[in-house]
Short mmCIF file of C-alpha atoms and ligand atoms in Angstrom, two decimals:
data_model
loop_
_atom_site.label_atom_id
_atom_site.label_comp_id
_atom_site.label_asym_id
_atom_site.label_seq_id
_atom_site.Cartn_x
_atom_site.Cartn_y
_atom_site.Cartn_z
CA MET A 1 153.62 144.62 112.71
CA SER A 2 155.33 141.30 112.20
CA ASP A 3 158.85 139.98 112.59
CA SER A 4 158.09 136.66 110.97
CA VAL A 5 160.84 135.59 108.58
CA GLU A 6 158.48 133.09 106.90
CA GLU A 7 155.84 135.76 106.23
CA PHE A 8 158.48 138.18 104.96
CA SER A 9 159.92 135.52 102.68
CA SER A 10 156.47 134.90 101.19
CA VAL A 11 156.01 138.64 100.51
CA PHE A 12 159.45 138.72 98.89
CA GLN A 13 158.60 135.76 96.65
CA HIS A 14 155.59 137.62 95.26
CA ALA A 15 157.31 141.01 94.95
CA LYS A 16 158.16 142.28 91.48
CA LYS A 17 159.98 145.48 92.35
CA VAL A 18 162.16 145.58 95.45
CA VAL A 19 163.67 148.83 96.71
CA VAL A 20 166.12 149.17 99.61
CA LEU A 21 166.62 152.52 101.37
CA THR A 22 169.58 152.73 103.74
CA GLY A 23 170.84 155.27 106.25
CA ALA A 24 173.75 155.76 108.63
CA GLY A 25 172.72 152.82 110.83
CA ILE A 26 173.79 150.24 108.24
CA SER A 27 177.34 151.59 108.40
CA ALA A 28 177.41 151.97 112.19
CA GLU A 29 178.80 148.46 112.60
CA SER A 30 181.60 149.35 110.17
CA GLY A 31 182.70 151.95 112.73
CA ILE A 32 181.19 154.98 111.01
CA PRO A 33 179.40 157.33 113.42
CA THR A 34 175.69 157.99 112.82
CA PHE A 35 174.26 161.53 112.74
CA ARG A 36 171.80 161.35 115.54
CA GLY A 37 171.97 159.62 118.89
CA GLU A 38 175.19 158.09 120.08
CA GLY A 39 178.12 159.11 117.87
CA GLY A 40 176.29 162.14 116.47
CA LEU A 41 178.68 164.59 118.05
CA TRP A 42 181.91 165.95 116.53
CA ARG A 43 183.75 168.20 119.00
CA ASP A 44 180.95 170.31 120.49
CA PHE A 45 178.86 170.23 117.36
CA ASP A 46 175.82 168.24 116.52
CA ALA A 47 176.96 166.63 113.23
CA THR A 48 173.88 167.97 111.42
CA GLU A 49 174.86 171.57 112.34
CA LEU A 50 177.89 171.23 110.09
CA ALA A 51 175.91 169.77 107.18
CA THR A 52 174.58 173.11 105.98
CA PRO A 53 175.61 175.62 103.31
CA GLY A 54 175.53 178.30 106.02
CA ALA A 55 178.10 176.46 108.16
CA PHE A 56 180.40 176.12 105.13
CA ALA A 57 180.00 179.80 104.15
CA ALA A 58 180.74 180.91 107.73
CA ASN A 59 183.68 178.59 108.37
CA PRO A 60 184.86 176.46 105.43
CA SER A 61 187.97 175.43 107.35
CA LEU A 62 185.89 173.89 110.17
CA VAL A 63 183.55 172.08 107.78
CA TRP A 64 186.51 170.74 105.77
CA GLU A 65 188.07 169.50 109.03
CA PHE A 66 184.81 167.61 109.73
CA TYR A 67 184.72 166.02 106.27
CA HIS A 68 188.46 165.28 106.35
CA TYR A 69 187.89 163.41 109.65
CA ARG A 70 185.04 161.43 108.10
CA ARG A 71 187.09 160.62 104.98
CA THR A 72 189.83 159.29 107.28
CA ILE A 73 187.39 157.03 109.12
CA VAL A 74 185.68 155.76 105.98
CA ALA A 75 188.98 155.15 104.15
CA GLY A 76 189.87 152.62 106.85
CA ALA A 77 186.40 151.03 107.05
CA SER A 78 185.09 147.85 105.45
CA PRO A 79 181.53 146.86 104.58
CA ASN A 80 179.76 144.70 107.16
CA ALA A 81 177.33 141.80 106.79
CA GLY A 82 174.43 144.26 106.30
CA HIS A 83 176.07 145.76 103.19
CA TYR A 84 176.92 142.28 101.86
CA ALA A 85 173.35 141.10 102.45
CA VAL A 86 172.03 144.02 100.38
CA ALA A 87 174.47 143.16 97.58
CA ALA A 88 173.41 139.50 97.75
CA LEU A 89 169.76 140.58 97.58
CA GLN A 90 170.45 142.55 94.40
CA ARG A 91 172.10 139.47 92.88
CA ARG A 92 169.17 137.28 93.92
CA CYS A 93 166.59 139.70 92.48
CA ARG A 94 168.49 139.76 89.18
CA ARG A 95 168.46 135.95 89.09
CA LEU A 96 164.72 135.85 89.83
CA GLY A 97 163.86 138.55 87.28
CA LYS A 98 162.73 141.08 89.90
CA ASP A 99 163.53 144.80 89.62
CA PHE A 100 165.90 145.97 92.34
CA ILE A 101 167.04 149.47 93.22
CA LEU A 102 169.26 150.55 96.10
CA LEU A 103 168.79 154.09 97.43
CA THR A 104 171.23 155.23 100.10
CA GLN A 105 171.45 158.40 102.14
CA ASN A 106 175.02 157.47 103.01
CA ILE A 107 177.99 159.14 101.37
CA ASP A 108 180.55 156.54 102.44
CA GLY A 109 180.59 154.34 99.31
CA LEU A 110 180.45 151.11 101.36
CA HIS A 111 177.57 149.63 99.35
CA ALA A 112 179.62 149.77 96.15
CA LYS A 113 182.60 148.35 98.06
CA ALA A 114 180.36 145.41 99.08
CA GLY A 115 179.48 144.73 95.44
CA SER A 116 176.18 146.63 95.00
CA THR A 117 175.83 148.22 91.57
CA ASP A 118 173.92 151.27 90.25
CA VAL A 119 173.60 152.64 93.78
CA VAL A 120 171.55 155.85 93.93
CA GLU A 121 173.46 158.10 96.34
CA LEU A 122 170.74 160.51 97.45
CA HIS A 123 173.06 162.76 99.45
CA GLY A 124 176.15 162.60 97.24
CA SER A 125 179.58 161.19 97.91
CA LEU A 126 182.39 161.82 100.36
CA TRP A 127 184.80 161.00 97.53
CA GLU A 128 183.78 163.75 95.13
CA THR A 129 184.16 167.52 95.19
CA ARG A 130 182.26 170.36 93.56
CA CYS A 131 183.83 173.73 92.78
CA CYS A 132 181.96 176.61 94.42
CA HIS A 133 182.93 178.83 91.47
CA CYS A 134 182.80 176.84 88.18
CA LYS A 135 180.68 173.95 89.64
CA ALA A 136 183.00 171.28 88.18
CA VAL A 137 182.57 167.89 89.85
CA GLU A 138 185.59 165.66 90.33
CA ALA A 139 186.39 162.39 92.04
CA ASN A 140 189.02 162.87 94.71
CA ARG A 141 190.41 160.17 96.99
CA ASN A 142 193.57 162.00 98.04
CA MET A 143 194.34 161.59 101.73
CA PRO A 144 194.66 164.23 102.95
CA ILE A 145 192.75 166.10 100.29
CA CYS A 146 195.14 169.08 100.75
CA PRO A 147 198.39 169.43 102.75
CA ALA A 148 196.90 171.91 105.24
CA LEU A 149 194.38 169.30 106.48
CA ASP A 150 197.13 166.80 107.31
CA GLY A 151 196.72 165.83 110.98
CA LYS A 152 193.62 168.02 111.39
CA GLY A 153 189.98 167.13 112.09
CA ALA A 154 190.53 165.29 115.38
CA PRO A 155 187.16 165.08 117.15
CA ASP A 156 188.68 165.36 120.62
CA THR A 157 190.33 168.77 120.30
CA VAL A 158 188.90 172.19 120.96
CA HIS A 159 191.46 173.84 118.68
CA GLU A 160 190.17 174.80 115.28
CA ALA A 161 192.69 174.61 112.44
CA ASN A 162 191.56 177.97 110.98
CA ILE A 163 193.05 177.13 107.60
CA PRO A 164 193.12 180.13 105.23
CA SER A 165 190.75 179.66 102.30
CA MET A 166 193.58 179.58 99.73
CA GLN A 167 195.07 176.53 101.51
CA LEU A 168 191.80 174.59 101.53
CA PRO A 169 191.05 172.22 98.60
CA ARG A 170 191.02 174.27 95.37
CA CYS A 171 189.72 173.60 91.87
CA ASN A 172 192.21 172.31 89.27
CA LYS A 173 190.37 174.25 86.57
CA CYS A 174 189.67 177.71 88.04
CA ASN A 175 191.33 177.65 91.50
CA GLY A 176 187.93 178.26 93.14
CA LEU A 177 187.19 176.84 96.59
CA LEU A 178 186.09 173.19 96.50
CA ARG A 179 183.39 171.72 98.72
CA PRO A 180 182.40 168.11 99.27
CA ARG A 181 179.87 166.97 96.65
CA VAL A 182 177.21 166.25 99.23
CA ILE A 183 173.67 167.49 99.79
CA TRP A 184 173.31 169.73 102.79
CA PHE A 185 170.09 170.87 104.50
CA GLY A 186 168.11 173.26 102.34
CA GLU A 187 169.80 172.03 99.16
CA CYS A 188 167.90 170.13 96.50
CA LEU A 189 168.86 166.60 95.63
CA GLU A 190 170.36 166.39 92.13
CA ARG A 191 167.84 166.21 89.29
CA ASP A 192 169.13 162.88 87.99
CA VAL A 193 168.96 161.39 91.49
CA LEU A 194 165.37 162.58 91.94
CA ARG A 195 164.41 161.10 88.58
CA ARG A 196 165.98 157.72 89.41
CA THR A 197 164.29 157.76 92.82
CA ASP A 198 160.86 158.56 91.37
CA ASP A 199 161.31 155.70 88.88
CA ALA A 200 162.34 153.37 91.71
CA LEU A 201 159.36 154.15 93.92
CA GLN A 202 156.83 153.96 91.10
CA GLY A 203 155.28 150.51 91.36
CA CYS A 204 157.58 149.42 94.20
CA ASP A 205 155.78 146.58 95.98
CA LEU A 206 158.41 145.89 98.64
CA LEU A 207 160.51 148.56 100.37
CA LEU A 208 163.19 147.68 102.92
CA VAL A 209 164.15 150.65 105.10
CA VAL A 210 167.44 150.04 106.90
CA GLY A 211 169.18 152.06 109.63
CA THR A 212 167.63 155.46 109.10
CA SER A 213 166.00 157.67 111.72
CA ALA A 214 163.53 158.67 108.96
CA VAL A 215 163.44 162.32 109.93
CA VAL A 216 165.20 163.81 106.90
CA TYR A 217 163.17 164.51 103.76
CA PRO A 218 162.71 163.59 101.02
CA ALA A 219 163.87 160.07 102.06
CA ALA A 220 161.61 160.12 105.14
CA GLY A 221 158.63 160.31 102.78
CA TYR A 222 159.41 157.14 100.80
CA ALA A 223 157.91 154.59 103.24
CA PRO A 224 154.55 156.40 103.56
CA LEU A 225 154.50 156.80 99.76
CA VAL A 226 155.10 153.10 99.08
CA LYS A 227 152.51 152.16 101.67
CA SER A 228 149.95 154.54 100.16
CA GLN A 229 150.55 152.86 96.77
CA GLY A 230 149.71 149.48 98.30
CA GLY A 231 153.30 148.28 98.72
CA VAL A 232 154.76 146.55 101.77
CA VAL A 233 157.36 148.26 103.97
CA ALA A 234 159.83 146.37 106.16
CA GLU A 235 161.98 148.27 108.65
CA PHE A 236 165.36 147.15 109.97
CA ASN A 237 166.47 149.32 112.86
CA THR A 238 167.69 149.02 116.43
CA GLU A 239 164.98 151.55 117.43
CA ASP A 240 161.48 152.64 116.46
CA THR A 241 161.21 155.59 114.09
CA PRO A 242 158.44 157.89 112.80
CA ILE A 243 157.84 155.50 109.88
CA SER A 244 157.54 152.36 112.01
CA TYR A 245 153.75 152.58 111.98
CA ASN A 246 153.83 152.36 108.16
CA CYS A 247 155.60 149.04 108.31
CA ARG A 248 154.11 145.60 107.91
CA PHE A 249 157.43 144.13 109.12
CA LYS A 250 159.79 145.33 111.78
CA PHE A 251 163.10 143.55 112.37
CA GLN A 252 164.48 145.20 115.46
CA GLY A 253 168.20 144.88 116.03
CA PRO A 254 171.53 145.42 114.27
CA SER A 255 171.16 145.29 110.49
CA SER A 256 174.30 143.12 110.16
CA VAL A 257 172.31 140.36 111.89
CA LYS A 258 168.69 141.10 110.98
CA LEU A 259 169.15 141.60 107.23
CA PRO A 260 170.88 138.26 106.54
CA THR A 261 168.40 136.48 108.83
CA ALA A 262 165.26 137.98 107.28
CA LEU A 263 166.61 137.44 103.75
CA GLY A 264 167.78 133.90 104.48
CA ILE A 265 171.35 134.72 103.51
CA GLY A 266 173.71 132.30 105.22
CA GLU A 267 177.33 132.60 106.27
CA ASP A 268 178.50 130.87 103.07
CA GLU A 269 176.77 133.36 100.80
CA LEU A 270 178.07 136.30 102.86
CA ALA A 271 181.60 134.89 102.65
CA GLU A 272 181.21 134.49 98.90
CA MET A 273 180.06 138.12 98.58
CA LYS A 274 183.14 139.23 100.54
CA GLU A 275 185.41 137.40 98.14
CA THR A 276 183.88 138.73 94.92
C1 BJW B 1 170.89 151.08 113.38
C2 BJW B 1 172.08 150.57 113.80
C3 BJW B 1 172.37 149.27 113.43
C4 BJW B 1 172.02 152.56 114.51
N1 BJW B 1 171.49 148.59 112.70
N2 BJW B 1 170.02 150.39 112.65
C5 BJW B 1 159.51 168.25 104.37
C6 BJW B 1 159.11 168.39 105.67
C7 BJW B 1 159.96 168.97 106.62
C8 BJW B 1 161.22 169.42 106.26
C9 BJW B 1 161.63 169.28 104.96
C10 BJW B 1 160.78 168.71 104.03
N3 BJW B 1 161.43 168.68 102.83
C11 BJW B 1 162.67 169.20 103.01
C12 BJW B 1 162.81 169.58 104.29
C13 BJW B 1 164.04 170.20 104.88
C14 BJW B 1 165.15 169.18 105.17
C15 BJW B 1 164.65 168.19 106.23
O1 BJW B 1 164.28 167.08 105.97
N4 BJW B 1 164.67 168.59 107.50
C16 BJW B 1 164.23 167.69 108.56
C17 BJW B 1 165.37 167.55 109.58
C18 BJW B 1 162.96 168.19 109.13
N5 BJW B 1 165.55 168.47 103.97
C19 BJW B 1 166.39 169.00 103.12
O2 BJW B 1 166.83 170.13 103.28
C20 BJW B 1 166.77 168.17 101.89
N6 BJW B 1 166.59 168.98 100.74
C21 BJW B 1 165.40 169.12 100.12
O3 BJW B 1 164.45 168.45 100.39
O4 BJW B 1 165.39 170.11 99.15
C22 BJW B 1 164.15 170.70 98.80
C23 BJW B 1 163.67 171.56 99.97
C24 BJW B 1 164.57 172.28 100.74
C25 BJW B 1 164.13 173.06 101.81
C26 BJW B 1 162.77 173.07 102.14
C27 BJW B 1 161.87 172.32 101.38
C28 BJW B 1 162.33 171.55 100.28
C29 BJW B 1 168.25 167.83 101.95
C30 BJW B 1 168.59 166.94 103.08
C31 BJW B 1 170.09 166.68 103.10
C32 BJW B 1 170.55 165.92 104.33
N7 BJW B 1 171.97 165.93 104.39
C33 BJW B 1 172.65 165.14 105.38
C34 BJW B 1 174.16 165.41 105.24
C35 BJW B 1 174.66 164.73 103.95
C36 BJW B 1 176.13 164.80 103.81
C37 BJW B 1 176.87 164.13 104.93
O5 BJW B 1 176.72 162.91 105.16
O6 BJW B 1 177.59 164.85 105.60
O7 BJW B 1 172.38 163.75 105.19
S1 BJW B 1 172.07 165.42 107.05
C38 BJW B 1 172.20 163.75 107.58
O8 BJW B 1 170.89 163.17 107.84
C39 BJW B 1 172.76 162.99 106.37
C40 BJW B 1 172.00 161.71 106.43
O9 BJW B 1 172.04 161.07 105.17
C41 BJW B 1 170.63 162.16 106.85
C42 BJW B 1 169.78 161.08 107.42
O10 BJW B 1 170.35 160.50 108.54
P1 BJW B 1 170.20 158.95 108.80
O11 BJW B 1 170.88 158.20 107.74
O12 BJW B 1 168.78 158.64 109.02
O13 BJW B 1 171.08 158.75 110.11
P2 BJW B 1 170.67 159.00 111.65
O14 BJW B 1 171.93 159.13 112.40
O15 BJW B 1 169.69 160.08 111.79
O16 BJW B 1 169.92 157.66 112.06
C43 BJW B 1 170.61 156.42 112.19
C44 BJW B 1 169.55 155.34 112.44
O17 BJW B 1 170.21 154.10 112.45
C45 BJW B 1 168.82 155.47 113.79
O18 BJW B 1 167.42 155.29 113.57
C46 BJW B 1 169.37 154.31 114.63
O19 BJW B 1 168.39 153.77 115.50
C47 BJW B 1 169.73 153.32 113.55
N8 BJW B 1 170.82 152.41 113.87
N9 BJW B 1 172.75 151.57 114.57
C48 BJW B 1 170.31 149.20 112.35
N10 BJW B 1 173.53 148.69 113.85
ZN1 ZN B 2 186.39 175.56 89.41
#
């Protein structure tokens, strides 16, 4: 495993199809809690316990409080240098005639806010809802998303809001209960997303894996897949993960520092990305 910027830069020069896979760690420095490790708790719950269809069926009020809290945090957050470096990389690949695809497990929308385009959101979006009854999908940035959630969702209270179902977000079309348009455990990723991801990984000769614990499938399988196809994997993470051994490069540390350094993106270019 190498952390040589020169070697990485040489691999990048020869790459024809660059894919970036990001996870919660890239947004950690924007103040958005990760799922596992520090910050992975909301009240007494492990955040992943609430990201299930079963949790929503059992207590939609509690799960909406959790997502309302996260919408509040993300609404006030800005992209960091890691997001801007990824956007700058996309621009550079376009200029050099390389294919570039960004896959993210994050639902926060910060990549698009930093200027990345055609982002494949594997696990959906915090800013869209799906009706449990008629399945209609709608964008929704209302804060709060319904009056009953106003002032709710605080992580440091033991009091559940217990909002009656009819006062939770409801569908404009059929009045059915709305849920966040996100992918929970046991749910399949959307067909179009899976197709775009398969296309991205086919023939990918350089994969950058940024800020993911690499324990959640299918994303956890992408690094081994690229490696088995003969591609190079570079990991950017503060820790080691189960995919670290698949990586030719490991840049250990905060992605806001390590991504710009490894990609040779200077302060000027980052500032320019922030302005555009
Ligand atoms: C930094 C940093 C800094 C911090 N700089 N780094 C095959 C084998 C085994 C199990 C399965 C399998 N296929 C499917 C499954 C079941 C399941 C699964 O994977 N379970 C595992 C836990 C074992 N997968 C699914 O159910 C998926 N569905 C599916 O595959 O359908 C078909 C199927 C179903 C059932 C059986 C078989 C097939 C769906 C998964 C959906 C995950 N959903 C969530 C919630 C999304 C909505 C929301 O955000 O609320 O997605 S769970 C949560 O985990 C969220 C995240 O996107 C995802 C990944 O987390 P991530 O991004 O890696 O974050 P963390 O917190 O875990 O890690 C942060 C990392 O950053 C750490 O490494 C830090 O070190 C690092 N870091 N600061 C750089 N500054
Ligand atoms: Zn509906």
